[in-house]
Coordinates of N, CA, C and O in Angstrom, one line a residue:
M1 N 16.3 7.0 -11.2 CA 17.1 6.1 -10.3 C 17.2 6.8 -8.9 O 17.4 8.0 -8.9
P2 N 17.2 6.0 -7.9 CA 17.4 6.6 -6.6 C 18.8 7.1 -6.4 O 19.8 6.6 -7.0
M3 N 19.0 8.1 -5.5 CA 20.3 8.7 -5.2 C 21.0 7.7 -4.2 O 20.4 7.2 -3.3
S4 N 22.3 7.5 -4.5 CA 23.1 6.7 -3.5 C 23.6 7.6 -2.4 O 24.1 8.7 -2.7
V5 N 23.4 7.2 -1.2 CA 23.8 8.0 0.0 C 24.7 7.2 0.8 O 24.5 6.0 1.0
G6 N 25.7 7.9 1.4 CA 26.6 7.2 2.4 C 26.7 8.0 3.7 O 25.9 8.9 3.9
E7 N 27.6 7.6 4.5 CA 27.7 8.2 5.9 C 27.9 9.7 5.7 O 27.4 10.5 6.5
A8 N 28.7 10.1 4.8 CA 29.1 11.5 4.6 C 27.9 12.4 4.2 O 27.8 13.6 4.5
T9 N 27.0 11.8 3.4 CA 25.9 12.6 2.9 C 24.5 12.3 3.5 O 23.5 13.0 3.1
F10 N 24.5 11.4 4.4 CA 23.2 11.0 5.0 C 22.4 12.1 5.6 O 21.2 12.3 5.5
R11 N 23.2 12.9 6.4 CA 22.5 14.0 7.2 C 21.8 14.9 6.3 O 20.6 15.2 6.4
T12 N 22.5 15.4 5.2 CA 21.9 16.4 4.4 C 20.8 15.8 3.5 O 19.8 16.4 3.2
A13 N 21.1 14.6 2.9 CA 20.1 14.0 2.0 C 18.9 13.4 2.7 O 17.8 13.4 2.1
V14 N 19.0 13.0 3.9 CA 17.9 12.3 4.6 C 17.4 13.1 5.8 O 16.2 13.5 5.8
L15 N 18.2 13.3 6.7 CA 17.7 13.9 8.0 C 17.3 15.4 7.8 O 16.4 15.8 8.5
E16 N 17.9 16.1 6.9 CA 17.6 17.5 6.7 C 16.7 17.8 5.5 O 16.4 18.9 5.2
S17 N 16.2 16.7 4.9 CA 15.3 16.8 3.7 C 14.0 17.5 4.1 O 13.4 17.1 5.1
E18 N 13.5 18.3 3.2 CA 12.2 18.9 3.4 C 11.1 17.9 3.1 O 10.0 18.0 3.6
L19 N 11.4 17.0 2.1 CA 10.4 15.9 1.8 C 10.7 14.7 2.6 O 11.8 14.5 3.1
P20 N 9.6 13.9 2.8 CA 9.9 12.6 3.4 C 10.9 11.8 2.6 O 10.9 12.0 1.3
V21 N 11.7 10.9 3.2 CA 12.7 10.2 2.4 C 12.5 8.7 2.7 O 12.4 8.3 3.9
L22 N 12.4 7.9 1.7 CA 12.4 6.4 1.8 C 13.8 6.0 1.6 O 14.4 6.1 0.5
V23 N 14.4 5.4 2.6 CA 15.8 4.9 2.5 C 15.8 3.4 2.4 O 15.2 2.7 3.2
H24 N 16.4 2.9 1.3 CA 16.5 1.5 0.9 C 17.9 1.0 1.3 O 18.8 1.3 0.6
F25 N 18.0 0.3 2.4 CA 19.2 -0.3 2.8 C 19.3 -1.6 2.1 O 18.4 -2.4 2.2
W26 N 20.4 -1.8 1.4 CA 20.6 -3.0 0.6 C 22.1 -3.4 0.6 O 22.9 -2.8 1.2
A27 N 22.4 -4.5 0.0 CA 23.7 -5.0 -0.2 C 23.8 -5.8 -1.5 O 22.8 -6.3 -2.0
P28 N 25.0 -5.8 -2.2 CA 25.1 -6.4 -3.5 C 24.8 -7.9 -3.5 O 24.3 -8.4 -4.5
W29 N 25.0 -8.6 -2.4 CA 24.7 -10.0 -2.4 C 23.2 -10.3 -2.1 O 22.9 -11.5 -2.2
C30 N 22.4 -9.3 -1.8 CA 21.0 -9.5 -1.4 C 20.1 -9.6 -2.6 O 19.8 -8.6 -3.3
G31 N 19.6 -10.8 -2.9 CA 18.7 -11.0 -4.1 C 17.4 -10.3 -4.0 O 16.9 -9.7 -4.9
L32 N 16.8 -10.3 -2.8 CA 15.5 -9.6 -2.6 C 15.7 -8.1 -2.7 O 14.8 -7.4 -3.2
C33 N 16.8 -7.6 -2.3 CA 17.1 -6.1 -2.5 C 17.0 -5.7 -4.0 O 16.5 -4.7 -4.3
K34 N 17.5 -6.6 -4.8 CA 17.5 -6.3 -6.3 C 16.1 -6.5 -6.8 O 15.6 -5.8 -7.7
L35 N 15.4 -7.5 -6.3 CA 14.0 -7.8 -6.8 C 13.0 -6.6 -6.5 O 12.1 -6.4 -7.4
I36 N 13.2 -5.9 -5.4 CA 12.2 -4.8 -5.2 C 12.6 -3.5 -5.8 O 11.8 -2.6 -5.7
I37 N 13.7 -3.4 -6.5 CA 14.1 -2.1 -7.1 C 13.0 -1.6 -8.1 O 12.6 -0.4 -8.0
P38 N 12.4 -2.4 -9.0 CA 11.4 -1.9 -9.9 C 10.2 -1.4 -9.1 O 9.6 -0.4 -9.5
V39 N 9.8 -2.0 -8.0 CA 8.7 -1.5 -7.2 C 9.0 -0.2 -6.6 O 8.2 0.8 -6.6
L40 N 10.2 0.0 -6.1 CA 10.7 1.3 -5.5 C 10.7 2.4 -6.6 O 10.3 3.5 -6.3
Q41 N 11.2 2.0 -7.7 CA 11.3 3.0 -8.8 C 9.9 3.5 -9.3 O 9.6 4.6 -9.5
S42 N 9.0 2.5 -9.4 CA 7.6 2.8 -9.7 C 7.0 3.7 -8.7 O 6.3 4.7 -9.0
F43 N 7.2 3.4 -7.4 CA 6.6 4.2 -6.3 C 7.2 5.6 -6.3 O 6.5 6.6 -6.2
Q44 N 8.5 5.7 -6.6 CA 9.1 7.0 -6.6 C 8.5 7.8 -7.8 O 8.3 9.0 -7.6
A45 N 8.3 7.2 -8.9 CA 7.8 8.0 -10.1 C 6.4 8.4 -9.8 O 6.0 9.6 -10.1
E46 N 5.6 7.6 -9.2 CA 4.2 7.9 -8.9 C 4.1 9.0 -7.9 O 3.2 9.9 -8.0
W47 N 4.9 9.1 -6.9 CA 4.9 10.1 -5.8 C 5.9 11.1 -6.0 O 6.3 11.8 -5.0
E48 N 6.4 11.3 -7.2 CA 7.5 12.3 -7.4 C 7.1 13.7 -6.9 O 5.9 14.1 -7.1
G49 N 8.0 14.4 -6.2 CA 7.7 15.6 -5.6 C 7.1 15.5 -4.2 O 6.9 16.5 -3.5
H50 N 6.7 14.3 -3.8 CA 6.1 14.1 -2.4 C 7.0 13.3 -1.5 O 6.8 13.3 -0.3
I51 N 7.9 12.5 -2.1 CA 8.8 11.7 -1.4 C 10.1 11.5 -2.2 O 10.0 11.5 -3.4
K52 N 11.2 11.3 -1.5 CA 12.5 11.1 -2.1 C 12.9 9.7 -1.8 O 12.7 9.2 -0.7
L53 N 13.5 9.0 -2.8 CA 14.1 7.7 -2.6 C 15.6 7.7 -2.6 O 16.1 8.3 -3.5
V54 N 16.2 7.1 -1.6 CA 17.7 7.0 -1.6 C 18.1 5.6 -1.3 O 17.3 4.9 -0.6
D55 N 19.2 5.2 -1.8 CA 19.8 3.9 -1.5 C 21.0 4.0 -0.6 O 21.8 4.9 -0.8
V56 N 21.1 3.1 0.3 CA 22.3 3.0 1.2 C 22.8 1.6 1.1 O 22.1 0.6 1.5
N57 N 24.1 1.4 0.7 CA 24.7 0.1 0.7 C 25.2 -0.2 2.1 O 26.1 0.5 2.6
A58 N 24.5 -1.1 2.7 CA 24.7 -1.4 4.2 C 26.1 -1.9 4.4 O 26.7 -1.7 5.4
D59 N 26.7 -2.7 3.4 CA 28.0 -3.2 3.6 C 29.1 -2.1 3.6 O 30.1 -2.3 4.3
E60 N 28.8 -1.1 2.9 CA 29.8 0.0 2.8 C 29.6 1.1 3.9 O 30.4 2.0 4.0
N61 N 28.4 1.0 4.5 CA 28.1 2.1 5.5 C 27.7 1.4 6.8 O 26.5 1.5 7.3
L62 N 28.6 0.7 7.4 CA 28.3 -0.1 8.6 C 27.9 0.8 9.8 O 27.0 0.3 10.6
R63 N 28.3 2.0 9.9 CA 27.9 2.9 11.0 C 26.4 3.2 10.9 O 25.7 3.1 11.9
L64 N 25.9 3.4 9.7 CA 24.5 3.7 9.5 C 23.7 2.4 9.8 O 22.6 2.4 10.4
A65 N 24.2 1.3 9.3 CA 23.5 0.0 9.5 C 23.4 -0.3 11.0 O 22.4 -0.7 11.5
N66 N 24.4 0.0 11.7 CA 24.4 -0.2 13.2 C 23.5 0.8 13.9 O 22.8 0.5 14.8
A67 N 23.6 2.0 13.5 CA 22.8 3.1 14.1 C 21.3 2.8 14.0 O 20.6 3.1 14.9
Y68 N 20.9 2.3 12.9 CA 19.5 2.0 12.6 C 19.1 0.5 12.9 O 18.1 0.0 12.5
R69 N 20.1 -0.2 13.5 CA 19.9 -1.6 14.0 C 19.3 -2.5 12.9 O 18.2 -3.1 13.1
L70 N 19.9 -2.6 11.8 CA 19.5 -3.4 10.7 C 19.7 -4.9 11.1 O 20.8 -5.2 11.5
S71 N 18.7 -5.7 11.0 CA 18.8 -7.1 11.3 C 18.7 -7.9 10.1 O 19.1 -9.1 10.1
N72 N 18.1 -7.4 9.0 CA 18.1 -8.1 7.8 C 18.0 -7.1 6.6 O 17.7 -5.9 6.8
L73 N 18.2 -7.6 5.4 CA 18.1 -6.8 4.2 C 17.1 -7.4 3.3 O 17.1 -8.6 3.2
P74 N 16.4 -6.6 2.5 CA 16.4 -5.2 2.5 C 15.6 -4.7 3.7 O 14.7 -5.3 4.2
T75 N 16.0 -3.5 4.2 CA 15.3 -2.8 5.2 C 15.0 -1.4 4.6 O 15.8 -0.8 4.1
L76 N 13.7 -1.0 4.7 CA 13.3 0.3 4.3 C 12.9 1.1 5.5 O 12.1 0.7 6.3
L77 N 13.4 2.3 5.5 CA 13.0 3.3 6.6 C 12.5 4.5 5.9 O 13.1 5.0 5.0
I78 N 11.3 5.0 6.4 CA 10.8 6.2 5.9 C 11.0 7.3 7.0 O 10.6 7.2 8.1
F79 N 11.8 8.3 6.6 CA 12.1 9.4 7.5 C 11.2 10.6 7.1 O 11.0 10.9 5.9
E80 N 10.8 11.3 8.1 CA 10.1 12.6 7.9 C 10.6 13.5 9.0 O 10.6 13.2 10.2
Q81 N 11.0 14.7 8.6 CA 11.5 15.7 9.5 C 12.6 15.1 10.4 O 12.7 15.4 11.6
G82 N 13.5 14.3 9.8 CA 14.7 13.8 10.5 C 14.4 12.6 11.4 O 15.4 12.1 12.0
E83 N 13.2 12.1 11.4 CA 12.9 11.0 12.3 C 12.3 9.8 11.5 O 11.6 10.0 10.5
V84 N 12.6 8.6 12.0 CA 12.0 7.4 11.4 C 10.5 7.4 11.7 O 10.1 7.3 12.8
R85 N 9.7 7.4 10.6 CA 8.2 7.3 10.8 C 7.7 5.9 10.5 O 6.7 5.6 11.1
Q86 N 8.4 5.1 9.7 CA 8.0 3.8 9.4 C 9.2 2.9 9.1 O 10.1 3.4 8.4
R87 N 9.1 1.7 9.5 CA 10.2 0.7 9.3 C 9.6 -0.5 8.6 O 8.6 -1.0 9.1
V88 N 10.1 -0.9 7.5 CA 9.6 -2.1 6.8 C 10.8 -3.1 6.6 O 11.7 -2.8 5.9
E89 N 10.7 -4.2 7.3 CA 11.8 -5.2 7.3 C 11.3 -6.5 6.7 O 12.1 -7.2 6.1
S90 N 10.1 -6.8 6.9 CA 9.7 -8.1 6.3 C 8.4 -8.0 5.5 O 7.4 -7.4 6.0
F91 N 8.5 -8.4 4.3 CA 7.3 -8.4 3.5 C 7.3 -9.7 2.6 O 8.4 -10.3 2.5
R92 N 6.2 -10.0 2.1 CA 6.1 -11.3 1.4 C 6.4 -11.2 -0.1 O 6.4 -12.2 -0.7
G93 N 6.5 -10.0 -0.6 CA 6.7 -9.9 -2.0 C 6.5 -8.5 -2.5 O 6.2 -7.6 -1.6
K94 N 6.5 -8.3 -3.8 CA 6.4 -7.0 -4.3 C 5.0 -6.3 -4.0 O 4.9 -5.2 -3.7
D95 N 4.0 -7.1 -4.1 CA 2.6 -6.6 -3.9 C 2.5 -6.2 -2.4 O 1.9 -5.1 -2.1
D96 N 3.0 -7.0 -1.5 CA 2.9 -6.6 -0.1 C 3.7 -5.3 0.2 O 3.2 -4.5 0.9
L97 N 4.9 -5.2 -0.4 CA 5.6 -4.0 -0.2 C 4.9 -2.8 -0.7 O 4.8 -1.7 -0.1
R98 N 4.3 -2.9 -1.9 CA 3.6 -1.8 -2.5 C 2.4 -1.4 -1.6 O 2.1 -0.2 -1.5
L99 N 1.7 -2.3 -1.0 CA 0.6 -2.0 -0.1 C 1.1 -1.1 1.1 O 0.4 -0.2 1.5
V100 N 2.2 -1.5 1.6 CA 2.7 -0.8 2.8 C 3.1 0.6 2.4 O 2.8 1.6 3.1
L101 N 3.8 0.8 1.3 CA 4.2 2.1 0.8 C 3.0 3.0 0.5 O 3.0 4.2 0.9
D102 N 2.1 2.4 -0.2 CA 0.9 3.2 -0.6 C 0.1 3.6 0.7 O -0.4 4.7 0.7
A103 N 0.0 2.7 1.6 CA -0.7 3.0 2.9 C 0.0 4.2 3.6 O -0.7 5.1 4.1
F104 N 1.3 4.2 3.6 CA 2.0 5.3 4.3 C 1.7 6.6 3.6 O 1.4 7.7 4.2
M105 N 1.7 6.7 2.3 CA 1.5 7.9 1.5 C 0.0 8.4 1.7 O -0.3 9.5 1.8
R106 N -0.9 7.4 1.6 CA -2.3 7.8 1.8 C -2.6 8.4 3.2 O -3.3 9.4 3.3
K107 N -2.0 7.8 4.2 CA -2.1 8.2 5.6 C -1.5 9.6 5.7 O -2.1 10.5 6.3
R108 N -0.4 9.8 5.1 CA 0.3 11.1 5.1 C -0.5 12.2 4.4 O -0.7 13.3 4.9
E109 N -1.1 11.8 3.2 CA -1.9 12.7 2.4 C -3.1 13.1 3.2 O -3.5 14.3 3.3
L110 N -3.8 12.2 3.9 CA -5.0 12.4 4.6 C -4.7 13.4 5.8 O -5.4 14.3 6.1
T111 N -3.6 13.1 6.5 CA -3.2 13.9 7.6 C -3.0 15.4 7.2 O -3.4 16.3 7.9
Y112 N -2.4 15.6 6.1 CA -2.1 17.0 5.6 C -3.3 17.6 5.0 O -3.4 18.8 4.9
D113 N -4.3 16.8 4.5 CA -5.5 17.4 3.9 C -6.5 17.8 4.9 O -7.3 18.7 4.7
I114 N -6.5 17.3 6.1 CA -7.5 17.6 7.1 C -7.5 19.1 7.5 O -8.5 19.7 7.5
P115 N -6.3 19.7 7.8 CA -6.4 21.1 8.1 C -6.9 22.0 7.0 O -7.6 23.0 7.2
R116 N -6.6 21.6 5.8 CA -7.1 22.4 4.6 C -8.7 22.3 4.6 O -9.3 23.2 4.3
L117 N -9.2 21.1 4.8 CA -10.7 20.9 4.8 C -11.3 21.7 6.0 O -12.4 22.3 5.8
V118 N -10.7 21.7 7.1 CA -11.2 22.5 8.2 C -11.3 23.9 7.9 O -12.3 24.6 8.3
R119 N -10.3 24.5 7.2 CA -10.4 25.9 6.9 C -11.4 26.2 5.9 O -12.1 27.2 5.9
I120 N -11.7 25.3 5.0 CA -12.7 25.5 3.9 C -14.1 25.4 4.5 O -15.0 26.2 4.2
Y121 N -14.3 24.5 5.4 CA -15.6 24.3 6.0 C -15.5 24.4 7.5 O -15.4 23.5 8.2
P122 N -15.5 25.7 8.0 CA -15.4 25.9 9.4 C -16.5 25.4 10.3 O -17.6 25.2 9.9

């Protein structure tokens, strides 16, 4: 299960994390927010140790919702080194969401593998 984060713990859990963090902004009344939870859990399990997943209840954390200018829910933000690297606000369904998340991780993996390859094959 993803860790629940609020305004008091956001800095340490997300902004200061050594791993990239996928932040799922949701609300109890949001049906789509609940629908994508299995996709997010599957993604987290597959990439365990490479990315962290946290939930933020936007209704209970209005300062965070305003700070990141949420216009609809669910909104997913991927943070790396304290900065938003990708924002996912509109997707057509579970498969579309999975494609976006996998593309981010493949791009990240490729970026970090290039220096290693350069050292091996100068």
